Every structure is written in structure tokens, then in C-alpha cells.
Coordinates of C-alpha atoms and ligand atoms in Angstrom, one line a residue:
M28 CA 108.8 133.6 88.4
A29 CA 107.2 132.5 85.2
F30 CA 104.0 130.6 85.6
W31 CA 103.8 127.8 83.0
P32 CA 100.4 127.1 81.6
D33 CA 99.3 123.6 82.2
V34 CA 98.8 123.0 78.4
L35 CA 102.7 123.2 78.1
F36 CA 105.1 120.7 78.2
G37 CA 105.5 117.4 79.8
R38 CA 103.7 115.0 77.1
T39 CA 101.9 112.3 78.4
G40 CA 101.0 110.4 75.2
N41 CA 98.9 111.2 71.9
A42 CA 95.1 110.5 73.4
G43 CA 93.1 113.7 73.3
R44 CA 95.5 116.0 71.6
L45 CA 94.6 118.1 68.5
K46 CA 96.1 117.0 65.6
V47 CA 97.3 119.9 63.5
G48 CA 98.1 120.3 59.7
L49 CA 99.9 123.2 58.7
I50 CA 99.7 124.4 55.3
G51 CA 102.5 127.0 54.5
V52 CA 105.7 126.8 56.7
G53 CA 107.1 130.0 55.7
L54 CA 108.5 132.5 58.3
R55 CA 104.6 132.6 59.7
G56 CA 103.9 129.0 59.8
T57 CA 107.3 128.1 61.2
N58 CA 106.4 130.4 64.2
H59 CA 103.2 128.5 64.7
L60 CA 105.1 125.1 64.6
E61 CA 107.4 126.4 67.2
N62 CA 104.7 127.2 69.5
L63 CA 102.5 124.3 68.7
L64 CA 105.7 122.0 69.8
L65 CA 105.7 123.5 73.3
R66 CA 102.1 122.3 73.7
K67 CA 101.3 119.0 75.3
D68 CA 97.5 119.1 74.1
T69 CA 98.3 119.3 70.2
L70 CA 100.3 117.1 67.9
V71 CA 101.5 118.4 64.3
T72 CA 100.7 115.7 62.3
A73 CA 101.2 117.1 58.8
I74 CA 103.0 119.8 57.0
C75 CA 102.9 121.2 53.6
D76 CA 105.1 123.6 51.6
I77 CA 105.8 124.0 48.1
D78 CA 109.4 125.0 49.2
P79 CA 111.5 121.8 50.0
A80 CA 113.9 124.2 52.1
R81 CA 110.9 125.5 54.4
I82 CA 109.9 121.6 54.9
D83 CA 113.7 120.6 55.9
L84 CA 113.8 123.4 58.4
C85 CA 110.4 122.6 59.9
L86 CA 111.4 118.6 60.0
N87 CA 114.7 119.6 61.7
L88 CA 112.9 121.6 64.4
I89 CA 110.3 118.7 64.9
S90 CA 113.1 116.1 65.3
K91 CA 114.9 118.5 67.7
S92 CA 111.8 118.6 69.9
A93 CA 111.7 114.7 69.9
A94 CA 107.8 114.9 68.4
E95 CA 106.9 112.4 65.7
K96 CA 107.7 113.1 62.3
P97 CA 104.7 114.3 60.4
K98 CA 103.4 113.6 57.0
V99 CA 104.8 115.9 54.4
Y100 CA 103.2 117.4 51.4
G101 CA 104.0 120.0 48.7
K102 CA 105.2 118.4 45.3
N103 CA 102.8 120.8 43.8
E104 CA 100.6 124.0 44.7
L105 CA 97.5 121.9 45.1
D106 CA 99.4 119.0 47.3
Y107 CA 97.7 120.7 50.3
K108 CA 94.5 119.2 49.5
N109 CA 96.1 115.5 50.1
L110 CA 96.8 116.9 53.5
L111 CA 93.3 117.8 53.9
G112 CA 92.1 114.2 53.2
L113 CA 94.0 112.8 56.1
K114 CA 91.8 111.3 59.0
E115 CA 94.8 112.2 61.5
V116 CA 94.3 116.0 60.8
D117 CA 91.6 117.4 63.1
A118 CA 92.4 121.1 62.6
V119 CA 94.9 123.1 60.0
I120 CA 96.8 126.3 59.9
I121 CA 97.0 128.1 56.8
S122 CA 99.8 130.7 56.4
T123 CA 100.3 131.0 52.7
P124 CA 100.4 133.9 50.4
W125 CA 97.3 135.9 50.2
T126 CA 95.9 134.7 47.2
W127 CA 95.6 131.1 48.4
H128 CA 94.1 132.0 51.7
A129 CA 90.0 132.0 50.7
K130 CA 90.8 128.9 48.3
M131 CA 92.7 126.7 50.8
A132 CA 90.4 127.9 53.8
K133 CA 87.5 127.0 51.9
D134 CA 88.8 123.6 50.8
A135 CA 89.4 123.1 54.5
M136 CA 86.0 123.5 55.6
L137 CA 84.7 121.4 52.9
A138 CA 87.1 118.4 54.4
G139 CA 85.7 119.1 57.8
K140 CA 88.8 120.5 59.3
Y141 CA 88.6 123.0 62.0
T142 CA 90.3 125.9 59.9
G143 CA 92.8 129.0 61.3
L144 CA 93.9 131.4 58.9
E145 CA 96.2 134.1 58.6
V146 CA 95.8 137.6 57.9
S147 CA 93.9 139.0 55.8
A148 CA 91.2 136.1 55.3
A149 CA 90.3 137.2 51.9
S150 CA 90.8 139.7 48.9
T151 CA 87.7 140.0 47.2
L152 CA 83.8 140.3 48.2
D153 CA 83.3 137.1 46.4
E154 CA 86.1 135.5 48.6
C155 CA 84.6 136.8 51.7
W156 CA 81.1 135.5 50.9
D157 CA 82.5 132.0 49.9
L158 CA 84.2 131.7 53.3
V159 CA 80.7 132.6 55.1
N160 CA 78.7 130.2 52.8
T161 CA 81.2 127.3 53.2
H162 CA 80.9 127.8 56.9
E163 CA 77.2 127.9 56.8
K164 CA 77.0 124.7 54.4
T165 CA 79.7 122.5 56.4
G166 CA 79.1 123.7 59.8
T167 CA 82.9 123.7 60.3
H168 CA 84.4 126.8 62.2
L169 CA 87.1 129.2 60.8
M170 CA 88.8 131.4 63.0
I171 CA 91.0 134.4 61.7
L172 CA 94.3 134.3 63.4
E173 CA 94.6 137.9 64.2
N174 CA 97.3 138.0 67.0
V175 CA 97.1 141.8 67.6
N176 CA 93.7 141.3 69.5
Y177 CA 95.6 139.8 71.9
R178 CA 98.2 142.4 72.3
R179 CA 98.6 143.2 76.2
D180 CA 97.8 147.0 75.9
I181 CA 95.1 146.2 73.3
M182 CA 93.6 143.5 76.1
A183 CA 93.7 146.2 79.1
V184 CA 92.0 148.9 76.9
L185 CA 89.2 146.4 76.0
N186 CA 89.0 145.6 79.6
M187 CA 88.4 149.5 80.1
V188 CA 85.9 149.4 77.2
R189 CA 84.0 146.8 78.8
Q190 CA 84.1 148.6 82.0
D191 CA 82.8 151.8 80.7
V192 CA 86.2 153.7 81.3
F193 CA 85.8 155.6 78.1
G194 CA 81.9 156.1 78.3
E195 CA 80.0 155.5 75.1
L196 CA 82.1 154.8 72.4
I197 CA 82.4 157.5 69.5
H198 CA 85.6 157.2 67.3
F199 CA 88.5 154.9 66.7
R200 CA 92.1 155.2 64.8
C201 CA 94.2 152.4 63.7
G202 CA 96.0 151.2 60.7
Y203 CA 99.1 149.0 59.8
Q204 CA 101.8 151.6 59.6
H205 CA 105.3 149.5 59.0
D206 CA 107.8 150.4 56.7
L207 CA 108.0 147.3 54.8
R208 CA 110.6 148.3 52.2
F209 CA 112.9 146.0 53.6
V210 CA 110.2 143.0 53.3
K211 CA 108.9 143.9 49.8
F212 CA 112.5 143.7 48.4
N213 CA 115.5 141.3 49.3
D214 CA 118.5 139.9 47.6
G215 CA 116.9 136.5 47.1
K216 CA 119.1 135.1 49.8
T217 CA 117.7 136.6 53.2
A218 CA 114.3 137.5 53.8
Y219 CA 114.9 140.8 55.2
G220 CA 118.2 141.6 53.7
R221 CA 119.5 144.1 51.4
G222 CA 118.6 144.2 47.7
A223 CA 116.0 145.4 45.4
E224 CA 114.6 142.3 44.0
F225 CA 110.9 140.9 44.4
G226 CA 108.8 138.0 42.6
E227 CA 110.7 135.0 41.3
K228 CA 114.1 136.5 42.3
G229 CA 112.8 137.6 45.9
I230 CA 112.4 135.0 48.6
S231 CA 109.8 134.9 51.6
E232 CA 107.4 137.9 51.3
A233 CA 109.1 139.6 48.4
K234 CA 108.1 136.7 46.3
W235 CA 104.5 137.6 46.7
R236 CA 103.6 140.3 48.6
T237 CA 105.2 143.3 46.6
Q238 CA 102.9 142.1 43.7
H239 CA 100.1 143.3 45.6
S240 CA 101.7 147.0 45.4
I241 CA 102.1 146.8 41.7
A242 CA 98.3 145.3 41.2
Q243 CA 96.3 147.3 43.8
N244 CA 95.5 150.6 45.1
A245 CA 93.8 149.5 48.2
D246 CA 94.1 149.1 52.1
V247 CA 95.6 145.6 51.5
Y248 CA 96.3 144.8 55.1
P249 CA 93.5 146.0 57.3
T250 CA 92.9 143.5 59.9
H251 CA 96.0 144.4 62.4
G252 CA 94.3 147.6 63.3
L253 CA 90.9 146.9 62.6
G254 CA 90.5 143.3 64.3
P255 CA 91.1 145.1 67.9
V256 CA 88.7 147.9 67.1
A257 CA 86.1 145.4 65.9
V258 CA 86.0 143.5 68.9
M259 CA 85.9 146.7 71.2
N260 CA 82.6 147.9 69.4
N261 CA 81.0 144.9 68.8
I262 CA 81.0 144.4 65.2
N263 CA 78.8 141.3 64.1
R264 CA 77.3 141.3 67.7
G265 CA 75.1 144.3 68.2
N266 CA 76.8 146.6 65.9
R267 CA 78.2 146.4 62.2
F268 CA 80.2 148.3 59.6
L269 CA 78.1 150.3 57.3
S270 CA 80.1 151.9 54.7
L271 CA 83.5 153.0 53.9
T272 CA 85.3 155.9 52.0
S273 CA 89.0 155.5 51.1
H274 CA 91.6 158.0 49.7
A275 CA 95.0 157.2 48.3
T276 CA 98.0 159.2 48.1
K277 CA 100.3 159.2 45.2
S278 CA 103.0 156.2 45.1
R279 CA 106.8 157.5 45.6
G280 CA 108.3 154.9 48.4
L281 CA 108.9 151.7 46.7
H282 CA 110.3 153.4 43.7
N283 CA 112.5 155.5 45.3
Y284 CA 113.6 152.4 47.4
V285 CA 114.8 150.5 44.4
V286 CA 116.7 153.5 43.1
E287 CA 118.3 154.1 46.2
V288 CA 119.3 150.2 46.8
G289 CA 119.4 148.9 43.4
G290 CA 120.7 152.3 41.5
R291 CA 119.0 154.1 38.6
D292 CA 119.7 151.5 36.1
H293 CA 118.1 148.6 38.1
P294 CA 115.3 147.3 35.9
N295 CA 112.5 147.5 38.7
T296 CA 113.1 151.3 38.4
Q297 CA 110.7 150.7 35.6
V298 CA 107.9 148.9 37.7
N299 CA 104.7 151.1 38.1
F300 CA 103.5 150.5 41.7
K301 CA 100.0 151.0 41.9
L302 CA 99.5 151.0 45.6
G303 CA 99.4 154.7 47.1
D304 CA 101.8 155.3 50.0
V305 CA 99.5 156.1 52.2
I306 CA 95.8 154.9 52.0
T307 CA 93.2 156.1 54.6
S308 CA 89.7 154.7 55.0
T309 CA 86.9 155.9 57.1
I310 CA 84.2 153.3 58.1
N311 CA 81.0 154.3 59.9
T312 CA 78.9 151.7 61.8
S313 CA 75.3 151.3 62.5
K314 CA 75.9 152.6 66.1
G315 CA 77.1 155.9 64.7
E316 CA 81.1 155.6 65.5
T317 CA 83.8 156.3 63.0
I318 CA 87.0 154.3 62.4
L319 CA 89.6 155.9 60.4
I320 CA 92.3 153.4 59.4
T321 CA 95.5 153.9 57.7
H322 CA 97.8 151.7 55.4
D323 CA 101.2 152.8 55.5
T324 CA 104.0 150.6 54.4
N325 CA 106.1 152.2 51.8
L326 CA 107.8 155.2 53.3
P327 CA 110.4 155.4 56.1
R328 CA 108.7 155.6 59.5
P329 CA 108.6 154.0 63.0
Y330 CA 106.4 150.9 63.2
S331 CA 102.9 151.8 65.1
L332 CA 99.3 150.5 64.8
G333 CA 98.3 153.9 65.6
F334 CA 95.4 153.0 67.9
R335 CA 92.9 155.6 69.4
V336 CA 89.9 154.8 71.3
Q337 CA 87.5 157.5 72.0
G338 CA 84.3 158.0 73.9
T339 CA 82.1 160.5 75.6
K340 CA 84.4 160.4 78.7
G341 CA 87.9 160.4 77.2
L342 CA 90.2 158.6 75.1
W343 CA 93.5 156.4 74.7
E344 CA 96.2 157.0 72.1
N345 CA 98.8 154.4 71.5
D346 CA 101.2 156.8 69.9
G347 CA 102.7 158.8 73.0
D348 CA 101.3 156.0 75.1
R349 CA 98.9 158.5 76.9
I350 CA 95.3 158.6 78.1
F351 CA 93.0 161.6 79.1
I352 CA 89.7 160.6 81.2
E353 CA 87.7 163.5 82.0
G354 CA 87.6 163.7 86.0
S355 CA 90.4 161.6 86.5
S356 CA 93.3 163.0 84.2
P357 CA 94.7 166.3 85.4
G358 CA 93.0 169.4 83.8
H359 CA 92.9 169.0 79.9
D360 CA 96.2 167.3 80.1
W361 CA 97.3 163.8 78.8
E362 CA 98.8 161.5 81.4
P363 CA 100.9 158.3 80.7
D364 CA 98.9 155.4 80.2
T365 CA 101.2 153.2 82.4
E366 CA 99.1 153.0 85.4
W367 CA 95.9 152.6 83.6
L368 CA 97.0 149.6 81.6
K369 CA 98.4 148.2 84.7
K370 CA 95.0 148.4 86.5
Y371 CA 93.2 147.0 84.0
D372 CA 95.7 144.8 82.8
H373 CA 93.6 141.6 81.5
P374 CA 92.9 138.4 83.4
L375 CA 94.4 136.3 80.7
W376 CA 97.6 138.4 80.6
K377 CA 97.5 138.2 84.5
K378 CA 97.5 134.5 84.1
Y379 CA 99.6 133.9 81.3
G380 CA 101.8 136.9 80.7
D381 CA 105.2 135.8 81.8
F382 CA 105.1 132.7 79.5
A383 CA 103.4 134.6 76.8
E384 CA 106.2 137.1 76.2
G385 CA 108.5 134.3 75.2
S386 CA 106.3 133.1 72.3
G387 CA 106.6 135.5 69.6
H388 CA 105.3 139.2 68.7
G389 CA 105.6 140.3 72.6
G390 CA 103.3 137.5 73.8
M391 CA 100.3 137.8 71.3
D392 CA 101.3 134.4 69.5
F393 CA 100.7 132.4 72.5
F394 CA 97.3 133.6 73.0
V395 CA 95.8 133.4 69.4
L396 CA 97.0 129.9 69.4
Q397 CA 95.7 129.0 72.7
A398 CA 92.3 130.4 71.5
F399 CA 92.5 128.4 68.2
V400 CA 93.6 125.3 69.9
E401 CA 90.9 125.3 72.8
S402 CA 88.0 126.2 70.2
A403 CA 89.1 123.8 68.0
K404 CA 89.4 121.0 70.7
Q405 CA 85.8 121.8 72.0
K406 CA 84.7 122.2 68.2
I407 CA 82.8 125.5 69.1
A408 CA 82.7 128.8 67.5
P409 CA 86.0 130.8 68.0
P410 CA 86.5 134.4 69.5
M411 CA 87.2 135.8 66.1
D412 CA 85.0 133.7 63.5
V413 CA 84.3 133.6 59.7
Y414 CA 81.5 136.6 59.8
D415 CA 84.6 138.7 61.3
A416 CA 87.1 137.2 58.7
A417 CA 84.8 138.5 56.3
A418 CA 84.0 141.7 57.6
W419 CA 87.4 142.9 58.4
S420 CA 89.0 141.5 55.1
A421 CA 86.3 143.2 52.9
V422 CA 87.9 146.6 53.7
T423 CA 90.6 145.5 50.9
P424 CA 88.0 145.2 48.0
L425 CA 86.0 148.1 49.2
S426 CA 88.9 150.5 49.7
E427 CA 90.0 149.6 46.2
A428 CA 86.5 150.5 44.9
S429 CA 86.3 153.6 46.7
I430 CA 89.7 154.9 45.4
A431 CA 88.8 153.8 41.7
N432 CA 85.6 155.4 41.9
N433 CA 86.6 159.1 43.0
N434 CA 86.5 158.2 46.7
S435 CA 82.9 157.2 46.5
P436 CA 81.4 155.6 49.7
Q437 CA 81.0 151.5 49.3
D438 CA 78.6 149.8 51.5
F439 CA 79.6 146.9 53.3
P440 CA 77.7 143.3 53.0
D441 CA 76.0 142.4 55.8
F442 CA 77.8 138.7 56.0
T443 CA 75.6 137.6 58.8
R444 CA 72.4 138.3 56.9
G445 CA 70.7 140.2 59.7
L446 CA 71.8 138.1 62.6
W447 CA 74.2 140.6 63.6
E448 CA 71.7 142.3 65.8
K449 CA 71.1 139.2 67.8
R450 CA 74.4 137.6 68.1
E451 CA 75.8 137.6 71.4
V452 CA 79.1 139.2 72.5
Y453 CA 81.9 137.1 73.0
N454 CA 83.3 137.1 76.4
W455 CA 86.8 137.8 76.4
M456 CA 87.0 137.8 80.2
K457 CA 87.0 134.1 80.3
D458 CA 89.6 132.3 82.2
T459 CA 91.3 130.4 79.7
F460 CA 91.2 131.9 76.0
Ligands
LIG12 N1 100.0 137.6 62.1 C1 101.1 138.0 62.0 O1 101.8 138.7 62.9 C2 101.7 137.5 60.7 C3 103.1 137.9 60.6 C4 103.5 137.6 59.2 C5 102.9 137.1 58.3 N2 101.6 136.7 58.4 C6 100.8 136.3 57.3 O2 101.2 134.7 57.2 C7 101.1 134.7 56.0 C8 102.4 134.1 55.3 O3 103.7 135.1 55.5 P1 104.9 134.6 55.8 O4 105.6 135.8 56.3 O5 105.2 133.4 56.6 O6 105.2 134.6 54.2 P2 106.3 133.3 53.5 O7 106.5 133.7 52.2 O8 107.6 133.4 54.3 O9 105.6 132.0 53.8 C9 104.7 131.7 52.9 C10 104.9 130.1 52.7 O10 103.8 129.6 51.8 C11 104.5 128.8 50.8 N3 103.3 128.4 49.7 C12 103.2 129.3 48.8 N4 102.1 128.5 47.9 C13 101.8 127.4 48.5 C14 101.0 126.4 48.2 N5 100.2 126.7 47.2 N6 100.8 125.3 48.9 C15 101.8 125.1 50.0 N7 102.6 125.9 50.2 C16 102.6 127.3 49.7 C17 105.7 129.4 50.4 O11 106.5 128.1 49.9 C18 105.9 129.8 51.7 O12 107.0 129.1 52.4 C19 100.6 135.7 55.2 O13 99.0 135.7 55.1 C20 100.9 136.7 56.1 O14 100.0 138.0 56.0 C21 100.9 137.2 59.6

């Protein structure tokens, strides 16, 4: 039987509820809206999007759920600032295209709103510093909404890391390996439909995401892989990323896709895509681990974030769902990870799992929202904070610089300015979030 968390359902009035404003209600923002509408401890008081069709869709969802109608913004690209001026907004969730993230988040913190920011948080080192400096200047918190940190297997493996199953940590692999050709191009009518259009002629992510494949040769989307690994090895809390080197392959996938779908004479066959099909970066940490991170979004392939967690006693790999722990696993053979993941199932998943699985992305979305709402209600630092947002997102500009400079090593700035040595490890084994 499903266990329904006590934060859900049965609204009892507005007192004490977190008042949330949503900036950007495309596919992801709408997903957040749907999950917020299920909670009895939140109220969506304002929404903002420059696309009237998205606003209509959201108002429709809100009215069906019998929640109060929110204030609406979006008459131009800067109208979000008017939402930030509302006293009836305590917290905001920003789910806009990447180029808006750091600017909007900075403005939100300046306005004193507890800030939830979709991934990645920033695209340049200046933007990373801007987020950190604004947090320190205002005391307002920012949470990077990295949902993969809450995946069931990831949390079970985190539990195993904390219980020393792998011994001393040595090496990690992760990445974003997702054939996005159907997302980067569409027909201007359906987000993930057929078609070879992008930019003004595309909709949803094809409208903006594809431009990053034209303009940048870098790991443009590092945090789904890196976020979970960074938590496992305590980055910014006793450990830190030191430097990175990156390599890019040639670029073939997007051009070939345009030819295949749009035909040889399609104007987009003339576009020069700068993004290499496979970008690999190696990060080394102050504790002597390495992290191999891959960005692979332009070629036909099954989805995988490709995790490997390896220590002195053994390793887990998400591709193949397999594990080897010396002394427990037979001989030198892999064994299926099923029983291990069951044994170390995270307490949060044991508690909320049945319900969470209905909330999107296999349950992760419930947990990431739960952590955001609980942290914002208590006005405390979130589990994944502004320093994490900056360090994880810095992979984009650093990988770009490395690739552009003959794969030379690039140093990570220390966004904590030395505090990483003293900062306490966040306790992910809490009862509620
Ligand atoms: N964590 C996850 O699993 C996950 C999944 C999908 C997307 N995302 C992230 O969420 C963000 C949004 O992605 P999406 O898929 O919803 O894209 P989308 O294109 O569907 O939505 C973006 C929305 O932002 C609106 N917008 C653009 N500029 C604006 C402005 N100045 N003011 C107000 N609204 C503006 C657009 O009209 C659009 O509706 C991206 O950062 C993406 O990386 C995260």
C-alpha cells in the first residue's frame, strides 16, 4: 500500500504554507507546478513565462486542482523582476533556458527570495562567482535542483559509501549520455516530434538548447552526473575539485540527423555545430580521487548516466547494474546489484518511495522538491547549496577552456574561499529530506 507523506493532500488553509513563484513554466517548470499542487504545505502564488500558451496550460492545471489563481507575469523577458517584487512570494523556482539562470537567480537572491535553480546553474566562471557573491552578500540561500542526487540507486550507493562498503574512494565515472537529437530538433509543433528545426522555428528546448551545440565545444550539461558523485566524495565539505582536462571528438551526429530528417537540401545542413559528439573530462580532487565525466548527446545510444563508484574494496557500475566487493562477491566476478541496492535502500526512499515513484523521473522529482520546500520553510541552507551549484557548473567553462587550449589542465576556483576544509558533511540520512 502506498504511504502518503503527511505534507501531501488535504489543504487546511494558507497559514504557514510556503508561497512559491515559478519563473519559466515550460516542460520542467510545469512538472514542478504539478508536484507543488499536490502538497498541502505550499501555495503557488505567482507564475511567469513569456510564452502565453505555457501560462494558459498552467492556469488550467491550477484551476483543475482547485488552488487559488496565481498572479501572472511574462509580458516581456524582464517581467520576472515584478514577480520578485511580490511580498506574497517566499521562494522561487527558476526553470528557464540556461542563459537566464544565473541572472534570474542573482536577482531572486537580491530580492530576498529563497531560490531554487534548475540545472546547470551557470555557464561562465563569472556567473558562478556572481551566485556565490550574491548569496554571501544577501544571506539568501540558493539550492541547485539536481534531481539525480535523489535517484533510488544513487541514494542506496551513497548509503553504501557512508557505511564504507567500497572502502576508501578512488575513482568515479559519470556523465550525461542521452540521445537528444529528438530534443534539439523538432517540427515547431511537438516538443519531441519529428523535424529538423531549431531556434525561432523550433519549440521547447529546440528553441534554445541547440544554440549551445553551435556556440560551444564543452561539457554543457555536467551536473546530472557530477552532482551525485560530488556528494559521495564530500566536495566542498572536506574535499574539493582541483583541476580538469577535457577532450572533444569531432562533431557528426547533429549534422547527420538534419540530413536524415530534413533532407540534403535542408538549410540546417549548412549549420556548423561546434559541440563535439563526445566530450570527456577528467577531474582530480584534493583527496586524490579522479572523476571521469562524459557528455554524449548527439549520437544514437540508449540513455545512461554511466555511474561507476570505485574504492579500495570494490566497485559499483550502473551500466550492467553490477557490483563487485572483495570478500563478498564470488571470485573476481561481477554480481547483480539488486540485493545490495535493496539492503542499503536509503531511509528516505523506504519512507516515501511508493508515493515518490508517481511524481516524475522515477521519483527523484518528489525528493528534490521536498528538500527545497523543507529548507525554504526553515530558511536553512539546502543540501545542495550555492557552492555546490558553482563548483559543479564550473565544469562547463573549464572544459571549454581546456578543449580550446590543447586539452590543457584548468584549475577550479575555490568558491568557498578555503571554507571547504571546515564545512560539515550534510547529513543525507535524515528522516525527512
Ligand atoms: N532536472 C531535470 O531533470 C530537468 C529536466 C528538463 C529540463 N531541465 C532544466 O530546466 C530548464 C528548463 O527546461 P525545459 O525543458 O522546461 O525547457 P522549455 O523550453 O520547455 O521551458 C523553458 C521556459 O522558459 C520560458 N522563458 C524563456 N525566457 C524567459 C524569460 N525571460 N522569462 C520568463 N520565462 C522565460 C520559455 O518560454 C519556456 O516556456 C533548463 O535549465 C533545463 O536544463 C531539468
